XYZ file of N, CA and C in Angstrom:
591
model
N 0.823 -1.224 -0.067
C -0.003 -0.083 -0.092
C 0.929 1.179 -0.195
N 0.634 2.177 -0.901
C 1.279 3.395 -0.886
C 0.602 4.588 -0.444
N 1.056 5.727 -0.489
C 0.185 6.847 0.056
C -0.667 7.202 -0.941
N -1.870 7.425 -0.803
C -2.839 7.647 -1.943
C -3.611 6.453 -2.432
N -3.386 5.220 -1.914
C -3.962 4.076 -2.144
C -5.327 3.984 -2.133
N -5.826 4.789 -1.251
C -7.505 4.811 -0.878
C -7.977 5.392 -2.116
N -7.188 6.152 -2.876
C -7.951 6.997 -3.948
C -7.497 6.251 -5.326
N -6.836 5.093 -5.323
C -6.485 4.466 -6.347
C -5.010 4.344 -6.955
N -4.316 5.114 -6.219
C -2.843 5.136 -6.649
C -2.362 3.876 -6.483
N -1.468 3.306 -7.448
C -0.653 2.294 -7.382
C -1.423 0.969 -7.361
N -2.628 0.895 -7.802
C -3.386 -0.318 -7.841
C -3.924 -0.654 -6.469
N -3.994 0.695 -5.686
C -4.317 0.660 -4.214
C -5.694 0.051 -3.953
N -6.531 0.406 -4.851
C -7.955 -0.200 -4.427
C -8.115 -1.795 -4.530
N -7.149 -2.483 -5.454
C -7.033 -3.806 -5.272
C -6.574 -4.330 -4.290
N -5.348 -3.903 -3.731
C -4.917 -4.119 -2.498
C -5.598 -4.166 -1.346
N -6.371 -2.969 -1.195
C -7.171 -2.667 -0.099
C -8.189 -3.601 0.158
N -8.796 -4.125 -1.347
C -9.917 -5.012 -1.347
C -9.519 -6.349 -0.657
N -8.353 -6.706 -0.592
C -7.719 -7.974 -0.086
C -7.777 -7.733 1.358
N -7.490 -6.702 2.003
C -7.500 -6.285 3.256
C -8.968 -6.253 3.943
N -9.813 -5.821 3.041
C -11.205 -5.997 3.623
C -11.890 -7.302 3.681
N -11.114 -8.363 3.163
C -11.782 -9.647 2.988
C -10.867 -10.339 4.026
N -9.876 -10.040 4.554
C -9.028 -10.835 5.297
C -9.437 -10.883 6.820
N -9.012 -11.888 7.459
C -9.424 -12.174 8.941
C -8.768 -11.356 9.872
N -7.308 -11.207 9.436
C -6.353 -10.168 10.298
C -5.482 -9.654 9.252
N -4.742 -8.594 9.701
C -3.761 -7.774 8.790
C -2.470 -7.807 9.533
N -1.359 -8.269 8.830
C -0.129 -8.139 9.187
C 0.622 -7.061 8.323
N 1.120 -6.010 9.090
C 1.787 -4.989 8.349
C 3.258 -4.942 8.729
N 4.311 -5.298 7.686
C 5.578 -5.427 7.959
C 6.283 -4.103 7.664
N 7.074 -3.475 8.662
C 7.582 -2.210 8.451
C 8.907 -2.417 8.701
N 9.924 -1.394 7.967
C 11.305 -1.344 8.113
C 11.574 -0.514 9.331
N 12.098 -1.227 10.230
C 12.541 -0.540 11.503
C 13.357 0.544 11.231
N 14.227 0.501 10.299
C 15.273 1.554 10.263
C 14.744 2.844 9.624
N 13.706 2.806 8.764
C 13.125 3.868 8.393
C 11.715 4.503 8.823
N 11.391 3.644 9.982
C 10.059 4.073 10.553
C 10.252 5.473 11.140
N 11.395 5.880 11.705
C 11.451 7.066 12.558
C 11.300 8.280 11.663
N 11.823 8.169 10.319
C 11.834 9.315 9.554
C 10.531 9.324 8.672
N 10.036 8.189 8.161
C 9.003 8.155 7.207
C 7.566 8.115 7.730
N 7.432 7.479 8.862
C 6.069 7.359 9.625
C 5.159 6.462 8.672
N 5.718 5.452 8.250
C 4.880 4.407 7.365
C 3.618 4.029 8.048
N 3.881 3.665 9.193
C 2.685 3.128 10.073
C 1.476 4.138 10.099
N 1.780 5.229 10.170
C 0.603 6.468 10.307
C 0.073 6.529 8.796
N 0.903 6.407 7.952
C 0.281 6.525 6.397
C -0.655 5.397 6.216
N -0.090 4.094 6.465
C -0.876 3.101 6.196
C -2.174 2.987 7.021
N -2.128 3.344 8.287
C -3.341 3.441 9.149
C -4.563 4.473 8.477
N -3.848 5.621 7.980
C -4.714 6.573 7.332
C -5.345 6.071 6.177
N -4.622 5.358 5.269
C -5.175 4.921 4.148
C -6.152 3.705 4.400
N -5.891 2.866 5.428
C -7.162 2.019 5.678
C -8.286 2.717 6.216
N -8.015 3.572 7.120
C -9.155 4.315 7.679
C -10.087 4.982 6.614
N -9.527 5.542 5.620
C -10.044 6.263 4.712
C -11.187 5.424 3.830
N -10.705 4.174 3.659
C -11.585 3.277 2.939
C -12.609 2.263 3.972
N -12.417 2.643 5.153
C -13.411 2.079 6.034
C -12.978 0.871 6.796
N -11.627 0.509 6.889
C -11.107 -0.530 7.697
C -10.410 0.243 9.100
N -11.153 -0.296 10.090
C -10.801 0.166 11.456
C -9.923 -0.985 12.085
N -8.730 -0.505 12.382
C -7.664 -1.573 12.762
C -7.770 -1.463 14.581
N -7.684 -2.717 14.886
C -7.706 -2.917 16.306
C -8.629 -2.144 17.228
N -9.832 -2.095 16.582
C -11.081 -1.570 17.291
C -12.231 -2.612 17.317
N -13.251 -2.486 17.964
C -14.330 -3.214 17.970
C -15.490 -2.467 17.464
N -16.494 -3.064 16.854
C -17.687 -2.236 16.396
C -18.371 -1.571 17.665
N -18.823 -0.409 17.434
C -19.770 0.287 18.810
C -20.839 -0.474 18.872
N -21.164 -0.598 20.298
C -22.320 -1.202 20.623
C -23.535 -0.312 20.449
N -23.759 -0.081 19.279
C -25.019 0.844 19.029
C -26.018 -0.037 18.079
N -27.316 0.107 18.340
C -28.180 -0.501 17.429
C -29.010 0.485 16.801
N -29.069 0.557 15.431
C -29.905 1.533 14.676
C -31.146 0.578 13.969
N -32.128 1.019 14.141
C -33.439 0.383 13.653
C -34.140 1.387 12.858
N -34.154 1.355 11.411
C -34.976 2.234 10.674
C -36.500 1.681 10.704
N -37.420 2.589 10.741
C -38.834 2.320 10.735
C -39.400 2.889 9.387
N -40.226 2.123 8.900
C -40.854 2.688 7.496
C -42.000 3.502 7.894
N -42.647 3.478 9.009
C -43.741 4.374 9.470
C -43.173 5.554 10.048
N -44.047 6.455 10.231
C -43.241 7.871 10.918
C -43.091 7.632 12.453
N -42.871 8.627 13.155
C -42.693 8.535 14.502
C -41.247 9.259 14.903
N -40.554 9.776 13.855
C -39.226 10.688 14.045
C -38.067 9.662 14.709
N -37.347 10.256 15.162
C -36.078 9.730 15.559
C -36.278 9.602 17.190
N -36.040 8.347 17.676
C -36.015 8.176 19.224
C -34.441 7.612 19.478
N -33.905 8.344 20.558
C -32.601 7.972 20.740
C -32.545 7.714 22.590
N -31.984 6.449 22.594
C -31.926 6.061 24.047
C -30.573 5.578 24.384
N -29.915 5.702 25.544
C -28.539 5.242 25.798
C -28.736 4.773 27.197
N -27.845 3.665 27.408
C -27.667 3.045 28.793
C -26.573 3.665 29.639
N -25.810 4.484 28.865
C -24.617 5.130 29.733
C -24.776 6.680 29.309
N -24.137 7.456 30.084
C -24.149 8.939 29.752
C -23.282 9.111 28.350
N -23.713 10.007 27.416
C -23.110 10.321 26.516
C -22.337 11.531 26.439
N -21.024 11.601 26.974
C -20.358 12.986 27.205
C -19.626 13.315 25.864
N -19.409 12.144 24.986
C -18.612 12.636 23.623
C -19.447 13.245 22.662
N -20.777 13.143 22.726
C -21.781 13.602 21.911
C -22.240 15.315 22.078
N -21.600 15.704 23.084
C -22.061 17.059 23.479
C -23.114 17.227 24.659
N -23.204 18.429 24.827
C -24.422 18.629 26.035
C -25.849 18.056 25.760
N -26.182 18.090 24.390
C -27.413 17.368 23.995
C -27.349 16.425 23.018
N -26.860 15.142 23.516
C -26.666 14.030 22.365
C -27.895 13.674 21.635
N -29.103 13.757 22.147
C -30.262 13.567 21.333
C -30.272 14.311 20.071
N -30.101 15.554 20.270
C -30.054 16.686 19.167
C -28.816 16.335 17.995
N -27.685 15.985 18.712
C -26.629 15.626 17.810
C -27.051 14.308 16.813
N -27.472 13.385 17.651
C -27.885 12.109 16.837
C -28.828 12.376 15.610
N -29.851 13.277 16.051
C -30.878 13.641 15.217
C -30.363 14.481 13.905
N -29.386 15.294 14.249
C -28.952 15.981 13.103
C -28.069 15.250 12.178
N -27.214 14.080 12.658
C -26.492 13.345 11.921
C -27.478 12.358 11.177
N -28.396 11.834 11.666
C -29.337 11.011 11.027
C -30.081 11.875 9.814
N -30.395 13.022 10.076
C -30.903 13.900 9.099
C -30.016 14.140 7.948
N -28.725 14.245 8.136
C -27.808 14.446 7.005
C -27.871 13.206 6.149
N -28.174 12.122 6.609
C -28.251 10.711 5.944
C -29.578 10.634 5.441
N -30.470 11.535 5.640
C -31.837 11.231 5.130
C -32.695 10.263 5.726
N -32.351 10.074 7.160
C -33.164 9.134 7.938
C -33.908 9.964 8.885
N -35.213 9.793 8.727
C -36.107 10.681 9.568
C -36.904 9.875 10.565
N -36.827 8.264 10.458
C -37.759 7.690 11.259
C -36.836 6.375 11.688
N -36.451 6.528 12.927
C -35.489 5.411 13.516
C -35.400 5.363 15.059
N -35.165 4.165 15.475
C -34.667 4.064 16.807
C -33.182 3.807 16.909
N -32.631 4.543 17.945
C -30.951 4.364 18.078
C -30.876 4.081 19.679
N -30.141 2.821 19.789
C -29.887 2.567 21.249
C -28.378 2.404 21.385
N -27.757 3.126 22.109
C -26.342 3.282 22.468
C -26.051 2.513 23.923
N -25.407 1.511 23.781
C -25.019 0.849 24.998
C -23.586 1.116 25.561
N -23.064 2.009 24.971
C -21.647 2.372 25.370
C -21.576 3.971 24.967
N -20.422 4.539 25.532
C -20.222 5.973 25.200
C -19.606 5.984 23.747
N -20.256 6.700 22.702
C -19.701 6.710 21.406
C -19.363 8.238 21.032
N -18.702 8.057 19.894
C -18.275 9.424 19.298
C -19.075 9.633 18.003
N -19.101 10.908 17.471
C -19.647 11.151 16.313
C -19.244 10.091 15.207
N -17.938 9.968 15.033
C -17.413 9.205 13.930
C -17.888 7.631 14.103
N -18.124 7.078 15.407
C -18.587 5.794 15.531
C -20.192 5.827 15.032
N -20.922 6.777 15.393
C -22.116 6.758 14.912
C -22.354 6.780 13.474
N -21.538 7.615 12.966
C -21.607 7.615 11.463
C -21.184 6.173 10.770
N -20.104 5.523 11.418
C -19.787 4.112 11.121
C -21.038 3.280 11.155
N -21.830 3.231 12.211
C -23.009 2.557 12.330
C -23.937 2.830 11.323
N -24.301 4.111 11.021
C -25.299 4.403 10.004
C -24.963 4.002 8.587
N -23.513 4.210 8.249
C -23.069 3.688 6.884
C -23.121 2.157 6.834
N -22.969 1.638 7.993
C -22.795 0.094 7.902
C -21.804 -0.579 7.063
N -20.827 -0.087 6.543
C -19.878 -0.580 5.318
C -18.375 -0.734 6.033
N -18.382 -0.632 7.344
C -16.990 -0.480 8.050
C -16.573 -2.016 8.457
N -15.165 -2.143 8.341
C -14.621 -3.423 8.563
C -13.793 -3.426 9.767
N -13.956 -4.121 10.860
C -12.965 -4.114 12.113
C -12.269 -5.297 12.103
N -10.772 -5.050 11.903
C -9.880 -5.941 11.847
C -8.706 -5.788 12.836
N -8.368 -7.116 13.454
C -7.213 -7.255 14.048
C -5.817 -6.914 13.185
N -5.042 -6.076 13.711
C -3.870 -5.883 13.034
C -2.527 -5.893 13.926
N -1.566 -6.578 13.248
C -0.226 -6.804 14.156
C 0.819 -6.088 13.251
N 1.570 -5.283 13.913
C 2.547 -4.658 13.164
C 3.969 -5.450 13.497
N 4.657 -5.713 12.369
C 5.927 -6.345 12.709
C 7.125 -5.418 12.135
N 8.063 -4.908 12.945
C 9.027 -4.000 12.717
C 10.291 -5.010 12.333
N 10.773 -5.204 11.099
C 11.751 -6.068 10.670
C 13.135 -5.032 10.591
N 14.188 -5.741 10.310
C 15.502 -5.194 10.301
C 15.884 -4.426 11.729
N 15.469 -4.824 12.738
C 15.828 -4.271 14.238
C 17.477 -4.357 14.246
N 18.222 -5.182 13.416
C 19.605 -5.209 13.834
C 20.240 -3.996 13.278
N 19.520 -3.148 12.640
C 20.122 -1.866 11.826
C 19.962 -0.746 12.812
N 19.137 -0.692 13.859
C 18.984 0.568 14.692
C 19.402 0.286 16.199
N 19.335 1.267 16.975
C 19.990 1.103 18.390
C 19.009 0.440 19.250
N 19.404 -0.184 20.528
C 18.690 -0.805 21.198
C 17.546 -0.115 22.029
N 17.846 1.282 22.101
C 16.756 2.173 22.716
C 15.586 2.381 21.580
N 15.937 2.473 20.329
C 14.888 2.416 19.324
C 14.059 1.055 19.206
N 14.890 0.056 19.300
C 14.117 -1.244 19.333
C 13.155 -1.424 20.534
N 13.618 -0.847 21.667
C 12.622 -0.824 22.897
C 11.461 0.104 22.592
N 11.729 1.175 22.032
C 10.556 2.272 21.723
C 9.607 1.615 20.894
N 10.057 0.752 19.776
C 9.210 0.213 18.941
C 8.527 -1.061 19.445
N 9.131 -1.842 20.113
C 8.570 -3.093 20.943
C 7.328 -2.574 21.886
N 7.222 -1.504 22.484
C 6.526 -0.848 23.484
C 5.211 -0.330 22.738
N 5.351 -0.098 21.543
C 4.025 0.515 20.991
C 2.973 -0.596 20.845
N 1.839 -0.168 20.971
C 0.773 -1.230 20.920
C 0.580 -1.945 19.549
N 0.150 -3.455 19.927
C 0.022 -4.269 18.567
C 1.200 -4.526 17.891
N 2.443 -4.362 18.556
C 3.705 -4.219 17.523
C 4.720 -5.487 18.125
N 5.398 -6.083 17.142
C 6.610 -6.884 17.781
C 7.604 -6.566 16.816
N 8.938 -6.834 17.331
C 10.063 -6.516 16.564
C 10.747 -7.752 16.302
N 11.594 -7.754 15.088
C 12.153 -9.026 14.883
C 13.267 -8.726 13.662
N 14.005 -9.794 13.426
C 14.921 -9.589 12.345
C 15.030 -10.992 11.590
N 14.558 -10.943 10.241
C 14.708 -12.211 9.467
C 16.212 -12.682 9.403
N 17.077 -11.626 9.255
C 18.671 -11.822 8.958
C 19.025 -12.641 10.385
N 18.766 -12.077 11.373
C 19.215 -12.551 12.717
C 18.360 -13.871 13.367
N 17.179 -13.985 12.448
C 16.442 -15.008 12.995
C 15.782 -14.747 14.545
N 15.474 -13.484 14.799
C 15.086 -13.009 16.049
C 13.565 -12.780 15.961
N 12.522 -13.488 16.548
C 11.201 -13.385 16.563
C 10.589 -13.903 15.232
N 11.456 -14.366 14.355
C 10.960 -14.718 12.991
C 11.803 -15.919 12.811
N 10.930 -17.135 12.702
C 11.891 -18.371 12.362
C 11.618 -18.816 11.116
N 11.812 -20.164 11.044
C 11.595 -20.796 9.448
C 10.128 -21.216 9.449
N 9.626 -21.574 8.396
C 8.165 -21.769 8.420
C 7.832 -22.830 9.337
N 8.617 -23.944 9.708
C 7.810 -24.969 10.503
C 8.230 -24.710 12.088
N 9.009 -23.503 12.340
C 9.269 -23.316 13.623
C 8.314 -22.490 14.438
N 8.143 -22.700 15.762
C 7.278 -22.028 16.385
C 8.015 -20.731 17.050
N 7.626 -19.513 16.463
C 8.442 -18.262 16.856
C 7.229 -17.314 17.333
N 7.700 -16.158 17.943
C 6.817 -15.302 18.529
C 5.829 -14.591 17.415
N 6.363 -14.432 16.264
C 5.360 -13.988 15.231
C 4.092 -14.926 14.990
N 4.614 -16.087 14.684
C 3.311 -17.206 14.658
C 2.588 -17.211 15.877
N 3.038 -17.254 17.038
C 2.327 -17.218 18.324
C 1.228 -16.219 18.452
N 1.644 -14.896 17.975
C 0.920 -13.689 17.882
C -0.250 -13.676 16.938
N 0.272 -14.190 15.810
C -0.761 -14.378 14.735
C -1.987 -15.284 15.092
N -1.498 -16.213 15.700
C -2.578 -17.371 16.111
C -3.389 -16.748 17.028
N -2.934 -15.796 18.031
C -3.716 -15.056 19.109
C -4.629 -14.143 18.282
N -4.239 -13.218 17.261
C -4.959 -12.283 16.692
C -5.994 -12.929 15.751
N -5.820 -14.216 15.286
C -6.832 -14.773 14.404
C -7.818 -15.466 15.385
N -7.391 -15.705 16.677
C -8.374 -16.421 17.364
C -8.360 -17.934 17.195
N -7.368 -18.433 16.657
C -7.098 -19.863 16.366
C -7.045 -20.720 17.371
N -7.419 -22.027 17.389
C -7.183 -23.050 18.491
C -6.722 -24.269 17.885
N -5.615 -24.833 18.418
C -5.193 -26.114 17.802
C -6.026 -27.179 18.419
N -6.485 -28.007 17.548
C -7.221 -29.306 17.998
C -6.395 -30.546 17.326
N -6.172 -31.354 18.320
C -5.362 -32.575 18.025
C -6.556 -33.758 17.939
N -6.340 -34.493 17.034
C -7.408 -35.591 17.024
C -6.614 -36.889 17.157
N -7.188 -37.906 17.469
C -6.888 -39.388 17.514
C -7.523 -40.217 16.510
N -6.846 -41.503 16.259
C -7.499 -42.427 15.365
C -8.576 -43.012 16.014
N -9.560 -43.413 15.319
C -10.778 -43.975 15.913
C -10.427 -45.400 16.506
N -11.115 -45.455 17.681
C -10.837 -46.713 18.435
C -9.586 -46.719 19.331
N -8.571 -45.652 19.085
C -7.474 -45.751 20.136
C -7.720 -45.101 21.215
N -6.941 -45.345 22.115
C -7.267 -44.599 23.743
C -6.863 -43.394 23.612
N -7.452 -42.387 24.554
C -7.151 -41.068 24.407
C -5.723 -40.681 25.165
N -4.935 -39.850 24.853
C -3.753 -39.424 25.581
C -4.010 -38.496 26.759
N -3.725 -39.096 27.846
C -4.119 -38.486 29.047
C -2.665 -38.137 29.803
């Protein structure tokens, strides 16, 4: 993905379409160039532009459109401080911009205006994302420590085989990907054989 991919640069829409259908996203970044170029921010912005939300969960908001009249009814189980002093009015104005005049909105958590818009549009994808900073053998230990402490990040070196092993080896990268994908190993036994206890 390159800068401007969300608008079609460098076959960006094709690449991003793959990301929309993936179960998880692994972004591999060059640790030696990340401090100057801020590739992570560029990639996050491009994916956000096309409606992919990284490492977020969908807001707990229910939007029920009604065919009959009745206007907009807004209810919340928690105080809505992020929607301003009059959240019901803000919700009504946003729904009106999307030409929705009759609906029930129930928020079960505190939400922002952007999250409400995401619920209204309904075409957002929420994906787990892991950032792998490669080539850590080219930067200082302080920079490695700073990158390793960033959320959803691991550091590694293919050259030094640090956190990134051979295809059949069990390394940190594979362990974290299994966790992000929510996979579970299931070992089977042959029919009629006793269980391994």
